[in-house]
Coordinates of N, CA and C in Angstrom, one line a residue:
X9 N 15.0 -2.6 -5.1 CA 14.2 -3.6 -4.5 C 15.0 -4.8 -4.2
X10 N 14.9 -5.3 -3.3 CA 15.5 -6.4 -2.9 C 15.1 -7.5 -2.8
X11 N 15.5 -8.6 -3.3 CA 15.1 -10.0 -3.6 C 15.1 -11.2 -2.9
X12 N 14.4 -11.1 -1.9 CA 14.7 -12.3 -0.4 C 13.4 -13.1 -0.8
X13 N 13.6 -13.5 -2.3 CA 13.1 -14.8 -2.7 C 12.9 -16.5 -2.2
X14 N 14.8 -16.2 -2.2 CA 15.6 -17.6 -2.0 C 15.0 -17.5 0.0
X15 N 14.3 -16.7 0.7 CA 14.0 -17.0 1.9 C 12.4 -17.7 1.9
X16 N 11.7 -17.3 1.0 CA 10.5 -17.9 0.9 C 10.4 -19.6 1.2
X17 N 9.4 -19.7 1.7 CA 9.5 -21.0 1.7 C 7.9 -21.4 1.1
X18 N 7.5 -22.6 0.4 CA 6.2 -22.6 -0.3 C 5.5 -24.0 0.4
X19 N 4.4 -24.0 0.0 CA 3.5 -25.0 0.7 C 2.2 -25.3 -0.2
X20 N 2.0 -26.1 -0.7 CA 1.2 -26.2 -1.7 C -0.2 -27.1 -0.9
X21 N -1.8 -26.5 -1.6 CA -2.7 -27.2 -1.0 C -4.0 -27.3 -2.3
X22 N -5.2 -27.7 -2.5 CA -5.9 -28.1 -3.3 C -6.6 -26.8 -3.1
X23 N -6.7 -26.2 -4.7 CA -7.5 -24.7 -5.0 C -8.9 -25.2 -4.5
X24 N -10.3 -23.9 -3.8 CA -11.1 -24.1 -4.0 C -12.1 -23.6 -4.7
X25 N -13.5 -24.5 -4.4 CA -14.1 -23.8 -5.7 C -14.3 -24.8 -6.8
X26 N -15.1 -24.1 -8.0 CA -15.6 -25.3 -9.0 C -14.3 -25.1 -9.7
X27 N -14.3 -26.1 -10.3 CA -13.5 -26.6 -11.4 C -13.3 -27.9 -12.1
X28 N -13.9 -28.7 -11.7 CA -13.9 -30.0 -11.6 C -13.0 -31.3 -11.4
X29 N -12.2 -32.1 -11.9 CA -11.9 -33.1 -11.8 C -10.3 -32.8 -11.5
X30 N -10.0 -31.9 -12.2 CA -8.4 -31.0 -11.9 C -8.6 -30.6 -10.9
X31 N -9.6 -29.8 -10.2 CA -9.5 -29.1 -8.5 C -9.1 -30.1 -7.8
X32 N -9.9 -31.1 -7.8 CA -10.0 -32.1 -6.7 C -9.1 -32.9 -6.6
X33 N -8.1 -32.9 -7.5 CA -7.1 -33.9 -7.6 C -5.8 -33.3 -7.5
X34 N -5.7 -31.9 -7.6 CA -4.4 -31.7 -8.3 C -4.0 -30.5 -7.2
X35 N -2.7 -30.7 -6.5 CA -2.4 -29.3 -6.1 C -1.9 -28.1 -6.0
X36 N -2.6 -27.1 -6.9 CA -2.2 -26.5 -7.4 C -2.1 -24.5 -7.1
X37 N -2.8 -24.7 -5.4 CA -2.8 -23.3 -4.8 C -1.3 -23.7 -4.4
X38 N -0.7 -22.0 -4.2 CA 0.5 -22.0 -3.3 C 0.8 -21.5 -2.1
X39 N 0.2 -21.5 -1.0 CA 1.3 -20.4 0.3 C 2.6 -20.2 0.4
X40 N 3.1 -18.8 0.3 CA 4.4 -18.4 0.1 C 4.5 -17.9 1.9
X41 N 5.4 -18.6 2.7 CA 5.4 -18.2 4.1 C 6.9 -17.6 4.1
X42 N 7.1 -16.1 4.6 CA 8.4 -16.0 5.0 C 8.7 -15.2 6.1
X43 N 9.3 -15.6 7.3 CA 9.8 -15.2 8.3 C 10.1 -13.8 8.5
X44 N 9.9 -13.3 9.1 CA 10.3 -11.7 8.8 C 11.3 -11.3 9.1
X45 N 11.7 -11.9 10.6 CA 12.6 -11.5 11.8 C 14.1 -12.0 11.4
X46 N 13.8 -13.6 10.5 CA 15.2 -13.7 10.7 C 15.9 -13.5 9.4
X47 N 15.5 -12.8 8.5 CA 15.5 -12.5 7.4 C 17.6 -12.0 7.5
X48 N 18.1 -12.2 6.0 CA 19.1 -11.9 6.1 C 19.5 -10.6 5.2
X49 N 18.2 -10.2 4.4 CA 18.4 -8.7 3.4 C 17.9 -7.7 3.9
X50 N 17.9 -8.1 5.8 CA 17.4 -6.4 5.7 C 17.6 -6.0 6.9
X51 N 17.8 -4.6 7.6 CA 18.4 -4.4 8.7 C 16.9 -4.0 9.7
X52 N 17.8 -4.4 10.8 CA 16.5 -4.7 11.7 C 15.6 -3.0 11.8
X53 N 16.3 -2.2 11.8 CA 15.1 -1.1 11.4 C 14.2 -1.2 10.2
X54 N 14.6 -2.0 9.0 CA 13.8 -2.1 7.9 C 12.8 -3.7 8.7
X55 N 13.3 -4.5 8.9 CA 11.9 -5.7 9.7 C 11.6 -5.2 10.6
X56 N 11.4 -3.8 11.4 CA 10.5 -3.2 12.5 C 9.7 -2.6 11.2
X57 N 10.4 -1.7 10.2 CA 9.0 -1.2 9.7 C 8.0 -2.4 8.8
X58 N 8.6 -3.1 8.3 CA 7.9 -4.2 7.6 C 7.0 -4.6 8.7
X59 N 7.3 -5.3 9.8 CA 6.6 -5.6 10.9 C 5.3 -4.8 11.5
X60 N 5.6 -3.5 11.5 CA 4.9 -2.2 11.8 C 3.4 -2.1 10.7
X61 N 4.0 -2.5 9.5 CA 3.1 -2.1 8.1 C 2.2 -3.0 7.8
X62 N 3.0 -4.3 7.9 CA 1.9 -5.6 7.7 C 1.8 -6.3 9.0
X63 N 1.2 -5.5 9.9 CA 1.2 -6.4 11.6 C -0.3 -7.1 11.1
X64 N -1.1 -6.4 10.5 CA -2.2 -7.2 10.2 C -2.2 -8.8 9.2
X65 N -1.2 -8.5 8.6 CA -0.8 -9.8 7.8 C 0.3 -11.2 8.1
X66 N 1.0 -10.5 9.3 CA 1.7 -11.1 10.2 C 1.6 -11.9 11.6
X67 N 1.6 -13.5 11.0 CA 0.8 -13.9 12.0 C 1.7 -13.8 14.0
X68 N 1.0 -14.6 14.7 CA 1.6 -14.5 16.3 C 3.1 -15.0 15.9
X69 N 3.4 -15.9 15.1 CA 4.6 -16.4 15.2 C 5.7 -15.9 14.2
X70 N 5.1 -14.4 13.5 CA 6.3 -13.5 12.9 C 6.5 -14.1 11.2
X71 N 5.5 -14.7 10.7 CA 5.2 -15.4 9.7 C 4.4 -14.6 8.7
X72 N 5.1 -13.9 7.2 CA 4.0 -13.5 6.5 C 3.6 -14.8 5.7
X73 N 2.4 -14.5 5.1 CA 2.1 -15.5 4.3 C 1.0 -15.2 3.7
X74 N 1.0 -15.6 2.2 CA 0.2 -15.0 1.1 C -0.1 -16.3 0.3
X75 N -1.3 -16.4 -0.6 CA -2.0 -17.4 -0.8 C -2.0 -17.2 -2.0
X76 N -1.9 -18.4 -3.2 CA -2.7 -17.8 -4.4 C -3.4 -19.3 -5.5
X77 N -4.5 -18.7 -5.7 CA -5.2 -19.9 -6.3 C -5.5 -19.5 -8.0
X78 N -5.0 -18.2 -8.7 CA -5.4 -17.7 -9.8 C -5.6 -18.8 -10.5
X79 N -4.1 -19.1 -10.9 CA -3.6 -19.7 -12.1 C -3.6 -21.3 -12.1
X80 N -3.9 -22.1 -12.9 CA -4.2 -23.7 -13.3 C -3.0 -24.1 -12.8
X81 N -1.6 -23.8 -12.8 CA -0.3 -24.4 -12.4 C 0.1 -24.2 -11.0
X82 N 0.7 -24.9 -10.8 CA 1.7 -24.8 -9.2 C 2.5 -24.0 -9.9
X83 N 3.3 -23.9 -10.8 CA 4.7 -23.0 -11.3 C 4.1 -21.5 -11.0
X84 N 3.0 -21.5 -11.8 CA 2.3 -19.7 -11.9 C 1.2 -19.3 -10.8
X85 N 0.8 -20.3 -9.9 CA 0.9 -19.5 -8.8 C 1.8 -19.2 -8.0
X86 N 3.3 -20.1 -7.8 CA 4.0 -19.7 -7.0 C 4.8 -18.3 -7.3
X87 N 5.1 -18.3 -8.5 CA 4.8 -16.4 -9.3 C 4.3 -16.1 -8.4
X88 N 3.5 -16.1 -8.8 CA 2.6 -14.6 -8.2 C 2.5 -14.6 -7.0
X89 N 2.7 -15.6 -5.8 CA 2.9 -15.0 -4.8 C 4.2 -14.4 -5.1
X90 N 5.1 -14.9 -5.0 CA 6.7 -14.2 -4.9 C 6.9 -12.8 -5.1
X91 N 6.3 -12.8 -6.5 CA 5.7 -11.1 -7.2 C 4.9 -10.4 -5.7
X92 N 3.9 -10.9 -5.6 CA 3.2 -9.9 -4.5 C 3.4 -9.9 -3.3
X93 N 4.3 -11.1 -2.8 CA 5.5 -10.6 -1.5 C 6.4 -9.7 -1.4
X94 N 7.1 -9.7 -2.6 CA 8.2 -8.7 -2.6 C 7.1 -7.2 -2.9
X95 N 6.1 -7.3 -3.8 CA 5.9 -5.6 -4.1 C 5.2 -5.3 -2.7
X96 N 4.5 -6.4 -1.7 CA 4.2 -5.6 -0.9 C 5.0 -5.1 0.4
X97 N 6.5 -5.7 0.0 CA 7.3 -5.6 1.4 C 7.6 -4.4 0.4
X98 N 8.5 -4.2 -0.9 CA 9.1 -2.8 -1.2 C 7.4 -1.7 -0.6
X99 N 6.3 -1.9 -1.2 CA 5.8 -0.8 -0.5 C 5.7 -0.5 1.2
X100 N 5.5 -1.9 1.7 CA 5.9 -1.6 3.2 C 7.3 -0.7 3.4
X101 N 8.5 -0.8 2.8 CA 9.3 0.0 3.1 C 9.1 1.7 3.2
X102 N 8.3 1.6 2.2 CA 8.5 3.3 1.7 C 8.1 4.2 2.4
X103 N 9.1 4.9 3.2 CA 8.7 6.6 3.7 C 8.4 7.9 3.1
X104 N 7.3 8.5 3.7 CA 7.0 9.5 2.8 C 7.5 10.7 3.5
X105 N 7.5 11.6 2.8 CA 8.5 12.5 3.3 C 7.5 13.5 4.3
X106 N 8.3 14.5 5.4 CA 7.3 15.2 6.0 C 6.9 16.1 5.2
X107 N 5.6 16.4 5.6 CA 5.3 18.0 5.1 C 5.2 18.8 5.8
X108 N 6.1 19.8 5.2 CA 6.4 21.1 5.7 C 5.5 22.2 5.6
X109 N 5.3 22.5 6.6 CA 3.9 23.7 7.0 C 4.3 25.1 6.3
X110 N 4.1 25.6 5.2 CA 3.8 26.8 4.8 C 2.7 27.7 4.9
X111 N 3.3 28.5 4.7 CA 2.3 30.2 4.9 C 2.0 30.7 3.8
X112 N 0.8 30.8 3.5 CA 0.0 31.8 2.0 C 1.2 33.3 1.8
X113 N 1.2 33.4 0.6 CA 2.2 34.7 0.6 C 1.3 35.5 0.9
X114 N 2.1 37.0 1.3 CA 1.0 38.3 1.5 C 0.7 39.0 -0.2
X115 N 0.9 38.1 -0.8 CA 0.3 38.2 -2.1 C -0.8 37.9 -2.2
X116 N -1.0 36.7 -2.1 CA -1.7 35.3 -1.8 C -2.9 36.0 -1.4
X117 N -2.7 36.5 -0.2 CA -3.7 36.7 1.2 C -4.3 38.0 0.4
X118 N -3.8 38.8 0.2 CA -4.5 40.2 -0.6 C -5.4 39.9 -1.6
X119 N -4.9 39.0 -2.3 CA -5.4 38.6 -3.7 C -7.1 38.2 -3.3
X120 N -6.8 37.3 -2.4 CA -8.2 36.4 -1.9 C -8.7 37.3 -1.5
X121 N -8.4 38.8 -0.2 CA -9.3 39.4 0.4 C -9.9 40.1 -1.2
X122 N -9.1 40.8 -2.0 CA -9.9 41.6 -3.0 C -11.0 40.9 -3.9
X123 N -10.6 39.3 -4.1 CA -12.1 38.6 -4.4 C -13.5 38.6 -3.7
X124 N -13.1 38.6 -2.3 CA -13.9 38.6 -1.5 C -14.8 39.5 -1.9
X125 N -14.3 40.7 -1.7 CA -14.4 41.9 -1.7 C -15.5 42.4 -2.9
X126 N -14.8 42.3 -3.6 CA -15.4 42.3 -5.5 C -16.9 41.4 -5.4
X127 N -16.7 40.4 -5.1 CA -17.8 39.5 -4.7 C -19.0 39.8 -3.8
X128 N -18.4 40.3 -2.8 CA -19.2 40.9 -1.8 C -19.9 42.2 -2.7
X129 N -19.3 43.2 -3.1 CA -19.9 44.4 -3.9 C -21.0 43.9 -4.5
X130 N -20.5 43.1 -5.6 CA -21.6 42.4 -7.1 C -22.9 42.1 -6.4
X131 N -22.5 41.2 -4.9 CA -24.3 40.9 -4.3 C -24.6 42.0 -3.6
X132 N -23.9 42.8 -3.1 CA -24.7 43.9 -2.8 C -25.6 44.6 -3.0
X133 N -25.5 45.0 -5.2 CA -25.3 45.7 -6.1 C -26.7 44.9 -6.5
X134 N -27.1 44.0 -6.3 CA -27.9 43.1 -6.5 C -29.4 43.3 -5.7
X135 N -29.2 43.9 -4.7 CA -30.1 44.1 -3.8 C -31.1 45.3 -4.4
X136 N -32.1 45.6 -3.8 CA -32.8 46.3 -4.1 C -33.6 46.9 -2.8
X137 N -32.6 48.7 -3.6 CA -33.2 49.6 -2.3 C -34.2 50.4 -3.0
X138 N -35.4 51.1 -1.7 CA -36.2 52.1 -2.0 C -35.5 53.2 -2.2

């Protein structure tokens, strides 16, 4: 995982919501904004797929940016964006591998017809003739 912390840049604004006399005075939400494009830890095929993964989270001007109001401190929200910038660029990275198209063995295939088969008998077996 790679740590393009030191690119973050933060912005602090007044949490909303009740809380009283501390909400209103104190600022203590954080926006974590970081640039995608001109980023220096990652090669431009890794900010196409980052780009690619969070285009919904990425605004017109190539800016992610994540919000957080949890926590009473400016110190511990800015945590936790950081934390949930980086875990969601490492998951934006991750490729999954192809899947490879297999064939039932002709084990496989026999096995199933003879269930059928057996199955099919039992309701047969079940019927009732004159």
């Amino acid at each position: 995982m790679k740590d393009f912390s030191t690119e973050i840049s933060y912005k602090t604004s007044r949490s909303s919501g009740a809380g009283g006399q501390n909400v209103n005075k104190v600022e203590t939400a954080v926006t974590g904004i970081w640039n995608v494009m001109e980023s220096q830890f990652f090669s431009f095929d890794e900010k196409m797929r980052i780009s690619e993964k969070l285009k919904n989270r990425i605004n017109s001007e190539g800016l992610l940016q994540m919000t957080s109001s949890e926590s009473r401190t400016q110190l511990q929200n800015k945590k936790i964006v950081t934390e949930k910038m980086l875990e969601l660029v490492e998951k934006s990275l991750f490729v999954p591998k192809k899947r490879v198209a297999t064939k039932p063995s002709k084990g496989q295939v026999q096995k199933r017809i003879d269930n059928k088969k057996k199955l099919s008998e039992k309701k047969e077996n079940r019927k009732f003739r004159f």
